[in-house]
mmCIF file of C-alpha atoms and ligand atoms in Angstrom:
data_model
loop_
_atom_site.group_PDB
_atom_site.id
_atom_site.type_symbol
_atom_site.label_atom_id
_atom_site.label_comp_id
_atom_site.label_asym_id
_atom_site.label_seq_id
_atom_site.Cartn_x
_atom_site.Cartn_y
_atom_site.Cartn_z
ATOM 1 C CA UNK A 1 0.000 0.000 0.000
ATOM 2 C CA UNK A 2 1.646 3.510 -1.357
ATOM 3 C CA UNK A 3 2.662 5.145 1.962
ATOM 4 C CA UNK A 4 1.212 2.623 4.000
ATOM 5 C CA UNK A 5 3.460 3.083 7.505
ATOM 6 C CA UNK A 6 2.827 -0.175 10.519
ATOM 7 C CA UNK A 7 -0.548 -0.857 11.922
ATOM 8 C CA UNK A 8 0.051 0.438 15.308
ATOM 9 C CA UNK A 9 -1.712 -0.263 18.503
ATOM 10 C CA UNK A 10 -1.618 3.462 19.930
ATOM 11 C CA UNK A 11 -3.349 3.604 22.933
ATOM 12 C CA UNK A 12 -3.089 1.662 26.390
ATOM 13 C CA UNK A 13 -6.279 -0.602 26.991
ATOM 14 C CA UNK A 14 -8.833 1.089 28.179
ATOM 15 C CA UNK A 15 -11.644 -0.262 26.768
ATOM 16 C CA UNK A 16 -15.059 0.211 26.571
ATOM 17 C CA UNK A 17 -15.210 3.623 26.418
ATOM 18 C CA UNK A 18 -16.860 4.976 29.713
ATOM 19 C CA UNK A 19 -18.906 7.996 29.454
ATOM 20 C CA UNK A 20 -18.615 10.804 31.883
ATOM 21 C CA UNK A 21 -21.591 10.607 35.037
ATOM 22 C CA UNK A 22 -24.196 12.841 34.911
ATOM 23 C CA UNK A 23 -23.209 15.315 37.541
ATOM 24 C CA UNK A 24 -24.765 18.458 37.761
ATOM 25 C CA UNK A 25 -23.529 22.065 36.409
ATOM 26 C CA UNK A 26 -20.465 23.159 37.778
ATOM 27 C CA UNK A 27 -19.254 20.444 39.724
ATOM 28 C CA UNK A 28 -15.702 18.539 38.208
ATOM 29 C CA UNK A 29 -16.623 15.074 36.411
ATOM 30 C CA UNK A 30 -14.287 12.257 35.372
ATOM 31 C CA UNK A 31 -14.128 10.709 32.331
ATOM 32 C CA UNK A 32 -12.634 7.688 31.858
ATOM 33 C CA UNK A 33 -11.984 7.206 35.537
ATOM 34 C CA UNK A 34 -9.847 10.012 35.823
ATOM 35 C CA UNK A 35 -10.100 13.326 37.287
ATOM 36 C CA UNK A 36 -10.562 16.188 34.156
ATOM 37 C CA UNK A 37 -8.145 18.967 33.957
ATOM 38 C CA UNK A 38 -9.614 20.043 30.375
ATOM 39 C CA UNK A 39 -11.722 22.930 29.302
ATOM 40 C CA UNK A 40 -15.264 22.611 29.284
ATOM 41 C CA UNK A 41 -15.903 22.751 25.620
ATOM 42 C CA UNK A 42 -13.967 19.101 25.581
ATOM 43 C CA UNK A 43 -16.442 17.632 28.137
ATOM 44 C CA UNK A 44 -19.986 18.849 26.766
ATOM 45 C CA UNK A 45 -21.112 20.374 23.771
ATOM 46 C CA UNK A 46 -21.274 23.861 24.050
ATOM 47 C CA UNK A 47 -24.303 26.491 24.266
ATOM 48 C CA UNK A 48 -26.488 23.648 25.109
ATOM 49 C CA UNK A 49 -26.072 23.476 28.701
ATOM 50 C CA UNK A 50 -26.474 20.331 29.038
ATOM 51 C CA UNK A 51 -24.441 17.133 30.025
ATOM 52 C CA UNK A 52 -23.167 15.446 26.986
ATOM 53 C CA UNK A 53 -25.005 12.281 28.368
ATOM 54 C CA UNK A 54 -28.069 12.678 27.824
ATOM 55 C CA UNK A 55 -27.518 14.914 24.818
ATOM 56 C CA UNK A 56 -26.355 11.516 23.480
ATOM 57 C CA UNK A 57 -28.998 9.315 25.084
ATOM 58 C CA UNK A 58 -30.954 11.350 22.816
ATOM 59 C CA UNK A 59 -29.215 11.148 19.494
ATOM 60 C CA UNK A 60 -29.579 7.181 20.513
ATOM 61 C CA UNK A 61 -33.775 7.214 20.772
ATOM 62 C CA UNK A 62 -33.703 9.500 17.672
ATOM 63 C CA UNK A 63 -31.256 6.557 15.514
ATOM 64 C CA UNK A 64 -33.895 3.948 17.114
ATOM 65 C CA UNK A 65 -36.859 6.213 15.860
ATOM 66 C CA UNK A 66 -35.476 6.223 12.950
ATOM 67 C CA UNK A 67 -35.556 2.854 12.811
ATOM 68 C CA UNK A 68 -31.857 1.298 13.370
ATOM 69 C CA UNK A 69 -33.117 -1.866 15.424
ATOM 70 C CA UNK A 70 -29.653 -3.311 16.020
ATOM 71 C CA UNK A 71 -29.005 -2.895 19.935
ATOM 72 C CA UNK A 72 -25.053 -3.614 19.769
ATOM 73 C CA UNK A 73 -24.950 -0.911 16.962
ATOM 74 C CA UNK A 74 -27.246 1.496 19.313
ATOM 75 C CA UNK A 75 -24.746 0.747 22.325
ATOM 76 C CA UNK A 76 -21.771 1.464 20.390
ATOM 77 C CA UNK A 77 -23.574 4.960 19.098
ATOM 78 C CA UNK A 78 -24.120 5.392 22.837
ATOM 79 C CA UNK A 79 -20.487 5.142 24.176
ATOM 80 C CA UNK A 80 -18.576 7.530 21.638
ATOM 81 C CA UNK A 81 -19.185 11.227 22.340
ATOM 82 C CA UNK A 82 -19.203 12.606 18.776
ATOM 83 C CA UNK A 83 -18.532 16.274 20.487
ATOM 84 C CA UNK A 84 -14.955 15.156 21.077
ATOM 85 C CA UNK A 85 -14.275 14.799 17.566
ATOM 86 C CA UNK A 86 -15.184 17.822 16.389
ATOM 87 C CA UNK A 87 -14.018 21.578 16.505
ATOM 88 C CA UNK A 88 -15.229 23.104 19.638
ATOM 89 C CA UNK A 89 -16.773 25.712 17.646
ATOM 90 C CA UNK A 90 -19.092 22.909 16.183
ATOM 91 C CA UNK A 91 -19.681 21.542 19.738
ATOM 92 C CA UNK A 92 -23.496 22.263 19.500
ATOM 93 C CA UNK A 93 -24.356 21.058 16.370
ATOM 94 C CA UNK A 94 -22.817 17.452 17.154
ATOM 95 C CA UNK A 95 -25.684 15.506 18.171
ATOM 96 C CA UNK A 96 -27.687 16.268 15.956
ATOM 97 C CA UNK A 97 -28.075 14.312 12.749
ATOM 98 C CA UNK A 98 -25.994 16.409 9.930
ATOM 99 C CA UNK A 99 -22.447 15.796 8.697
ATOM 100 C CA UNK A 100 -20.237 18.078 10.093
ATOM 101 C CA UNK A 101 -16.915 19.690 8.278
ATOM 102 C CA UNK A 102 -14.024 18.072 9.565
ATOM 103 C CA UNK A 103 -10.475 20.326 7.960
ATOM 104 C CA UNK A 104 -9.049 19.792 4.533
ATOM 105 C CA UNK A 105 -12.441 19.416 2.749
ATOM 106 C CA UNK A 106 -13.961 16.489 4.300
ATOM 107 C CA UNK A 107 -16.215 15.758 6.956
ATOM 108 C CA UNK A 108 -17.365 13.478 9.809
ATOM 109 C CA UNK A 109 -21.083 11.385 8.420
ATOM 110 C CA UNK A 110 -23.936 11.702 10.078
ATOM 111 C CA UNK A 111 -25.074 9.801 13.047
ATOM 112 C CA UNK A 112 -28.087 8.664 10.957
ATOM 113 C CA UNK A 113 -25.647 7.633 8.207
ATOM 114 C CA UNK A 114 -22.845 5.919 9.960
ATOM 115 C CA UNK A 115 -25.850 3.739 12.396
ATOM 116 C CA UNK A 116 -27.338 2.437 9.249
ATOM 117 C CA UNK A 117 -23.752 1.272 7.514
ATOM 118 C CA UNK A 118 -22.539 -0.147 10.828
ATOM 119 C CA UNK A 119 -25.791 -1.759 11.282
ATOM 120 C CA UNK A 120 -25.632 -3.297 7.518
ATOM 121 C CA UNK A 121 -21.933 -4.170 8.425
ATOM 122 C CA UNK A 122 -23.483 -6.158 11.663
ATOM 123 C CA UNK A 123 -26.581 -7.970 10.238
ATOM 124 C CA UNK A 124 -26.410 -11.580 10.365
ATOM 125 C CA UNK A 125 -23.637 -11.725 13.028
ATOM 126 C CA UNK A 126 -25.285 -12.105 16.697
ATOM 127 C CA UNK A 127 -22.196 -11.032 18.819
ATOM 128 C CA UNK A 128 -19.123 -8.719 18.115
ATOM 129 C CA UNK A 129 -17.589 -8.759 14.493
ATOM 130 C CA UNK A 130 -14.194 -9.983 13.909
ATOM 131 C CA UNK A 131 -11.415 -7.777 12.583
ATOM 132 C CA UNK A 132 -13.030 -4.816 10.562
ATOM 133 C CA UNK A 133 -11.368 -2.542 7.779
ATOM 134 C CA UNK A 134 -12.368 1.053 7.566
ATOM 135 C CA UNK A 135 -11.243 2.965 4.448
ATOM 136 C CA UNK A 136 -11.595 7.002 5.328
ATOM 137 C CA UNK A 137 -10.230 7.689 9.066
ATOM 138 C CA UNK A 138 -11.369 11.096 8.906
ATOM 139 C CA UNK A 139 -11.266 12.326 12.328
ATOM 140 C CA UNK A 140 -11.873 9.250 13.963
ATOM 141 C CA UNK A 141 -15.385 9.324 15.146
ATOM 142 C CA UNK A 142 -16.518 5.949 13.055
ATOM 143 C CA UNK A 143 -13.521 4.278 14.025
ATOM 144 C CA UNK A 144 -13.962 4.787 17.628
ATOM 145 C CA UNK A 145 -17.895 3.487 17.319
ATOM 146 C CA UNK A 146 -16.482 0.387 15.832
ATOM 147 C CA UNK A 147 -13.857 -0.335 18.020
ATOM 148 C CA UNK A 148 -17.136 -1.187 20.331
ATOM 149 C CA UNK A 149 -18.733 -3.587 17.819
ATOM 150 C CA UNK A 150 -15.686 -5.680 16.655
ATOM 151 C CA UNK A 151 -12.960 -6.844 18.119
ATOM 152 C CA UNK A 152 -10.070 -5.202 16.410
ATOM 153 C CA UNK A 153 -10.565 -1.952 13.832
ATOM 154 C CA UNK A 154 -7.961 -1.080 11.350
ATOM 155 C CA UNK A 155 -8.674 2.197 9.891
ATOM 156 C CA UNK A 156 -6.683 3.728 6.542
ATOM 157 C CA UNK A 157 -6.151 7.432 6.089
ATOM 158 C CA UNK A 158 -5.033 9.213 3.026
ATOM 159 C CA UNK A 159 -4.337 12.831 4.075
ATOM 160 C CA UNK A 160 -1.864 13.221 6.866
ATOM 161 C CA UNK A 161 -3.501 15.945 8.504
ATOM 162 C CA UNK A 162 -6.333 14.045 9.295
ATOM 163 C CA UNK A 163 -4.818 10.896 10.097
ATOM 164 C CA UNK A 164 -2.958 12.805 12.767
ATOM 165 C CA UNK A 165 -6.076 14.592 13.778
ATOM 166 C CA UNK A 166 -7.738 11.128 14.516
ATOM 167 C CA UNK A 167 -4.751 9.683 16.696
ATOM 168 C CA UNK A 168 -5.039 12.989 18.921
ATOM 169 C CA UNK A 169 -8.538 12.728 19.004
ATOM 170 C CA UNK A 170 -8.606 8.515 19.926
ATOM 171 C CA UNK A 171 -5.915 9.238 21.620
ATOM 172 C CA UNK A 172 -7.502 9.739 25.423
ATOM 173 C CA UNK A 173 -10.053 6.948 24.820
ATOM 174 C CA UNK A 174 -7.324 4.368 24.919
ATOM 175 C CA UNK A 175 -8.665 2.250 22.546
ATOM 176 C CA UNK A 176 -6.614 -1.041 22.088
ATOM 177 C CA UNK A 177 -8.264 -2.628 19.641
ATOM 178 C CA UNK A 178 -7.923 0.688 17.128
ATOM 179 C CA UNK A 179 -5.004 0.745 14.282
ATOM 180 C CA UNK A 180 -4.508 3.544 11.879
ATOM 181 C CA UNK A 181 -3.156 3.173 9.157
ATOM 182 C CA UNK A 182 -1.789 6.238 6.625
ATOM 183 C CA UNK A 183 -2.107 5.402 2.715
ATOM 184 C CA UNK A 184 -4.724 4.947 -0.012
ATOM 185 C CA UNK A 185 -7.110 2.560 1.486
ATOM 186 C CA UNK A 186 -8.023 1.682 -2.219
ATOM 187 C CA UNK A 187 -5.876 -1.002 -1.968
ATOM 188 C CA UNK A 188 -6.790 -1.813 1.470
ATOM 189 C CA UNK A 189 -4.380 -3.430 3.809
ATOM 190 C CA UNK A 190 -3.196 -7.061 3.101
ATOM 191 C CA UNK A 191 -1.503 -7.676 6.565
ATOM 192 C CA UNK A 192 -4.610 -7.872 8.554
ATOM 193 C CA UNK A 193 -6.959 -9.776 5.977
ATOM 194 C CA UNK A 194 -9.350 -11.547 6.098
ATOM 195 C CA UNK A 195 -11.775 -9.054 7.286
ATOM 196 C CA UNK A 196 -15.185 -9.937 8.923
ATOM 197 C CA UNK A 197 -16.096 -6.394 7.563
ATOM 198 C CA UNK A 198 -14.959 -3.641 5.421
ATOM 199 C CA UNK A 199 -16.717 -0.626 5.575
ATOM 200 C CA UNK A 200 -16.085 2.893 3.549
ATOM 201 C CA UNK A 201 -16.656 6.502 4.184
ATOM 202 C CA UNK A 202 -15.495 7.650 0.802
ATOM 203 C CA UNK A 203 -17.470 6.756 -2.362
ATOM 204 C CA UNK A 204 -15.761 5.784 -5.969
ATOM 205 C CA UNK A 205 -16.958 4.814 -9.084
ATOM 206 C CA UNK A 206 -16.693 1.224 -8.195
ATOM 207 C CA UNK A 207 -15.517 -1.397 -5.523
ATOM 208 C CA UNK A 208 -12.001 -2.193 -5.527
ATOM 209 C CA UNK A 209 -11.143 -5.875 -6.153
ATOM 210 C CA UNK A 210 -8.646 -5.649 -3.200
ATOM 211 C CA UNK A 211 -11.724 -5.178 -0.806
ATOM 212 C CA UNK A 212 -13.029 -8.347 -2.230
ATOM 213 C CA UNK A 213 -10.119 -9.996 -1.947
ATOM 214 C CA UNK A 214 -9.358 -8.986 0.948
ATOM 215 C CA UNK A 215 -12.693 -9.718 3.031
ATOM 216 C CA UNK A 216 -13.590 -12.905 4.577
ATOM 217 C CA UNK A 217 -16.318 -15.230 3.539
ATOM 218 C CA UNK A 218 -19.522 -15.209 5.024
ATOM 219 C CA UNK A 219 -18.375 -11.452 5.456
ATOM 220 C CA UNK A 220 -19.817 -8.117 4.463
ATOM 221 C CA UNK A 221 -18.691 -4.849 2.540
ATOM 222 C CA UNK A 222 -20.604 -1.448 3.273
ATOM 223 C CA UNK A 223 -19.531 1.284 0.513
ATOM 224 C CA UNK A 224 -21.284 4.306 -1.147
ATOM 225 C CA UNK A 225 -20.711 3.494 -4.954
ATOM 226 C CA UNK A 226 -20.998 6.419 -7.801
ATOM 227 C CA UNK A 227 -23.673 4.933 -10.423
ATOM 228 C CA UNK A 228 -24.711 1.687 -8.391
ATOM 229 C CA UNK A 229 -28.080 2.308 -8.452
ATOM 230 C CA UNK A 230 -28.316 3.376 -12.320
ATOM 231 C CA UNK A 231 -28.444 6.853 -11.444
ATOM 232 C CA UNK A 232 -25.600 9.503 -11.381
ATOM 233 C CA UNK A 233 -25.232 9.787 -7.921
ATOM 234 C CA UNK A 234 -23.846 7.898 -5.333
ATOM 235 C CA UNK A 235 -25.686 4.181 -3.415
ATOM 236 C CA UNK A 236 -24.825 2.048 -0.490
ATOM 237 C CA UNK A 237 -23.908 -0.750 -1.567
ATOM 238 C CA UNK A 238 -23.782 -4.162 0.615
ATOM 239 C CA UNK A 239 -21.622 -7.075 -0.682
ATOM 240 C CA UNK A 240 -21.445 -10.314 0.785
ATOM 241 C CA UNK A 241 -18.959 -13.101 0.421
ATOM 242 C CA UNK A 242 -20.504 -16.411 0.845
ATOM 243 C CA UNK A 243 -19.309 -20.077 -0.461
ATOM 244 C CA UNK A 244 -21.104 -19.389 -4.294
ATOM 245 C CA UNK A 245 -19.319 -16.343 -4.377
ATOM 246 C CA UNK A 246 -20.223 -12.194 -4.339
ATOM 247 C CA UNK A 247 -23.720 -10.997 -3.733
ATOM 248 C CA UNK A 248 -24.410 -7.330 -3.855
ATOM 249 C CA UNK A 249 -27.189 -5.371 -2.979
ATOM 250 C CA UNK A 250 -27.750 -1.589 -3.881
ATOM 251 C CA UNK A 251 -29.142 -0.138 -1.403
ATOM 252 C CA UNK A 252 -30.639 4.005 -0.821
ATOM 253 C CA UNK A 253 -28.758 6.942 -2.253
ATOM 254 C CA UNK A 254 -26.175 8.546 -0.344
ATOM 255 C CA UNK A 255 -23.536 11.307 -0.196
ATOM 256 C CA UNK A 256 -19.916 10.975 0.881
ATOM 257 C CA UNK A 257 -16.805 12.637 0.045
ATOM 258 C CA UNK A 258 -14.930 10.909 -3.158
ATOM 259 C CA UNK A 259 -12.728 7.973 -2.693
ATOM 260 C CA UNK A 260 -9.509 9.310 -4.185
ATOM 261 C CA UNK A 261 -6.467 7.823 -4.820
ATOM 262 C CA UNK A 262 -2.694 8.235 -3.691
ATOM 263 C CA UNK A 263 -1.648 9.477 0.004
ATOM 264 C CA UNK A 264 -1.608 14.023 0.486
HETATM 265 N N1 LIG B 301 -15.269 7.880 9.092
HETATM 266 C C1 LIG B 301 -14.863 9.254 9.053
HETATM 267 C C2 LIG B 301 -15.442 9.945 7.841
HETATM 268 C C3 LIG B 301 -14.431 10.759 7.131
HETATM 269 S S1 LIG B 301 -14.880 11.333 5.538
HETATM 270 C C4 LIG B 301 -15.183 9.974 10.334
HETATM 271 O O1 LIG B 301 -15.828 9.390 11.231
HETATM 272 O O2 LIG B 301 -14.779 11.117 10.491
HETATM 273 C C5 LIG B 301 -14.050 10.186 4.486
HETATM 274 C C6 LIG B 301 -12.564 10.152 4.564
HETATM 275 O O3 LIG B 301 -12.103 9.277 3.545
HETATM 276 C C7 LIG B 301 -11.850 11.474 4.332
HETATM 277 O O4 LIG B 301 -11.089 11.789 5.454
HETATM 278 C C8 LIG B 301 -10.963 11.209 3.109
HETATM 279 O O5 LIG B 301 -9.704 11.847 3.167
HETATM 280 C C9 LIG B 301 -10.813 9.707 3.181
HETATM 281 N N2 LIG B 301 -10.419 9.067 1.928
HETATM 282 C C10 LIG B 301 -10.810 9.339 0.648
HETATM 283 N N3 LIG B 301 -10.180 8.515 -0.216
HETATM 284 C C11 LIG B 301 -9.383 7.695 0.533
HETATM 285 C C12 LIG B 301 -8.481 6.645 0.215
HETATM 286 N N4 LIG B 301 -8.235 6.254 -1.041
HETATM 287 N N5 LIG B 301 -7.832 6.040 1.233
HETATM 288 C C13 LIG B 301 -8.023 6.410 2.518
HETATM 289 N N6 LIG B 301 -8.853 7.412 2.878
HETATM 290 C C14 LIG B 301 -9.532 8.044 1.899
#
């Protein structure tokens, strides 16, 4: 893979991500076990003025309104703050269900968007997935959600900014099970396959045949795909691997940033 450096275990276990008590205004919290010397805007989402808890308990019953029935998937939503992965300045807007702008053009999927991949990603498997490839880092946020619903996550970057940006932003959570990866994720990342899953945050104009290759059978691929569902625009599409070979599904239309190629 161009660029490609080690997967890396980076953090110190730590897992499952604990979420902060609901205390009441004013009064220190710990998160994570350990007492917080950080700003405010890092612990709860500004202007709301309101603990980050159940500002996320909500985002949870809206996903489950909107009809994402998996309950590992719902948990997982449940223990990732999404505030902590964006710019403070966007602190207020995170739970609710838009895409937010990330730096260098891209941006972090909606809640509403990410639920329903991981929860195509999960169907059919009853516990945690195995090990799961994630093309598109971005700033971490998916990453981190799926680091609670499989057992180990490697996740491929292409810009360097942003695959920094994501190892300062997992970094606190401690997240064993969590390797990032820099390089084009196009041609995924041979050392750790076969993958129970591979999901994709960045759409191209067709699946690459090292995903296939690379994933697992009775395993599933989650990607947006330009011109899947006859249409200009971009599709989820599910593929599964099973015994008689590649199954695909095109599923609703969708909007992500382009899958691109080389390392920036
Ligand atoms: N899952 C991310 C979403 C980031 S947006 C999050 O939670 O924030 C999609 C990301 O895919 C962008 O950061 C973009 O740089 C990245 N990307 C696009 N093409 C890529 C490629 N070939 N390899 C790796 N990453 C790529």
């Amino acid at each position: 893979m161009t660029g490609t450096g080690q997967a890396k275990p980076k953090e110190r276990p730590g897992f499952p991500i604990r979420l902060a008590p609901a205390s009441p205004p004013g009064r220190p919290k710990a998160v994570l076990g350990l007492p917080v010397r950080m700003s405010p805007s890092r612990l709860m989402p500004q202007g709301l003025g309101l603990d980050s808890r159940a500002v996320l308990h909500n985002m949870v019953a809206k996903l489950k309104q909107q009809g994402i029935s998996d309950a590992l998937v719902l948990a997982a939503m449940g223990n990732v703050e999404r505030h902590r992965f964006v710019d403070s300045a966007l602190g207020n807007q995170a739970y609710e269900d838009t895409s937010l702008p990330i730096g260098l053009g891209q941006t972090i999927s909606k809640p509403g968007v990410v639920s329903r991949m991981l929860e195509l990603l999960h169907q059919g498997c009853s516990g945690r997935l195995g090990r799961v490839l994630e093309i598109g880092t971005g700033c971490g946020y998916q990453a981190a959600v799926l680091s609670q619903l499989c057992t180990e996550v490697y996740s491929i970057e292409r810009l360097r900014g942003l695959h920094d940006k994501a190892r300062e932003n997992l970094r606190h959570l401690r997240l064993a099970n969590v390797h990032l990866l820099f390089g084009d994720g196009r041609a995924g990342y041979a050392k750790g396959a076969p993958y129970a899953g591979i999901i994709s945050a960045a759409g191209g104009e067709s699946v690459p045949q090292e995903w296939l290759d690379q994933l697992a059978v009775g395993a599933r691929l989650v990607a947006p795909v330009a011109g899947a569902s006859g249409s200009s625009g971009q599709a989820l599409v599910v593929i599964e691997k099973t015994p008689q070979g590649l199954q695909r599904t095109v599923m609703e239309a969708v909007h992500f940033v382009p899958l691109k190629s080389g390392v920036a």
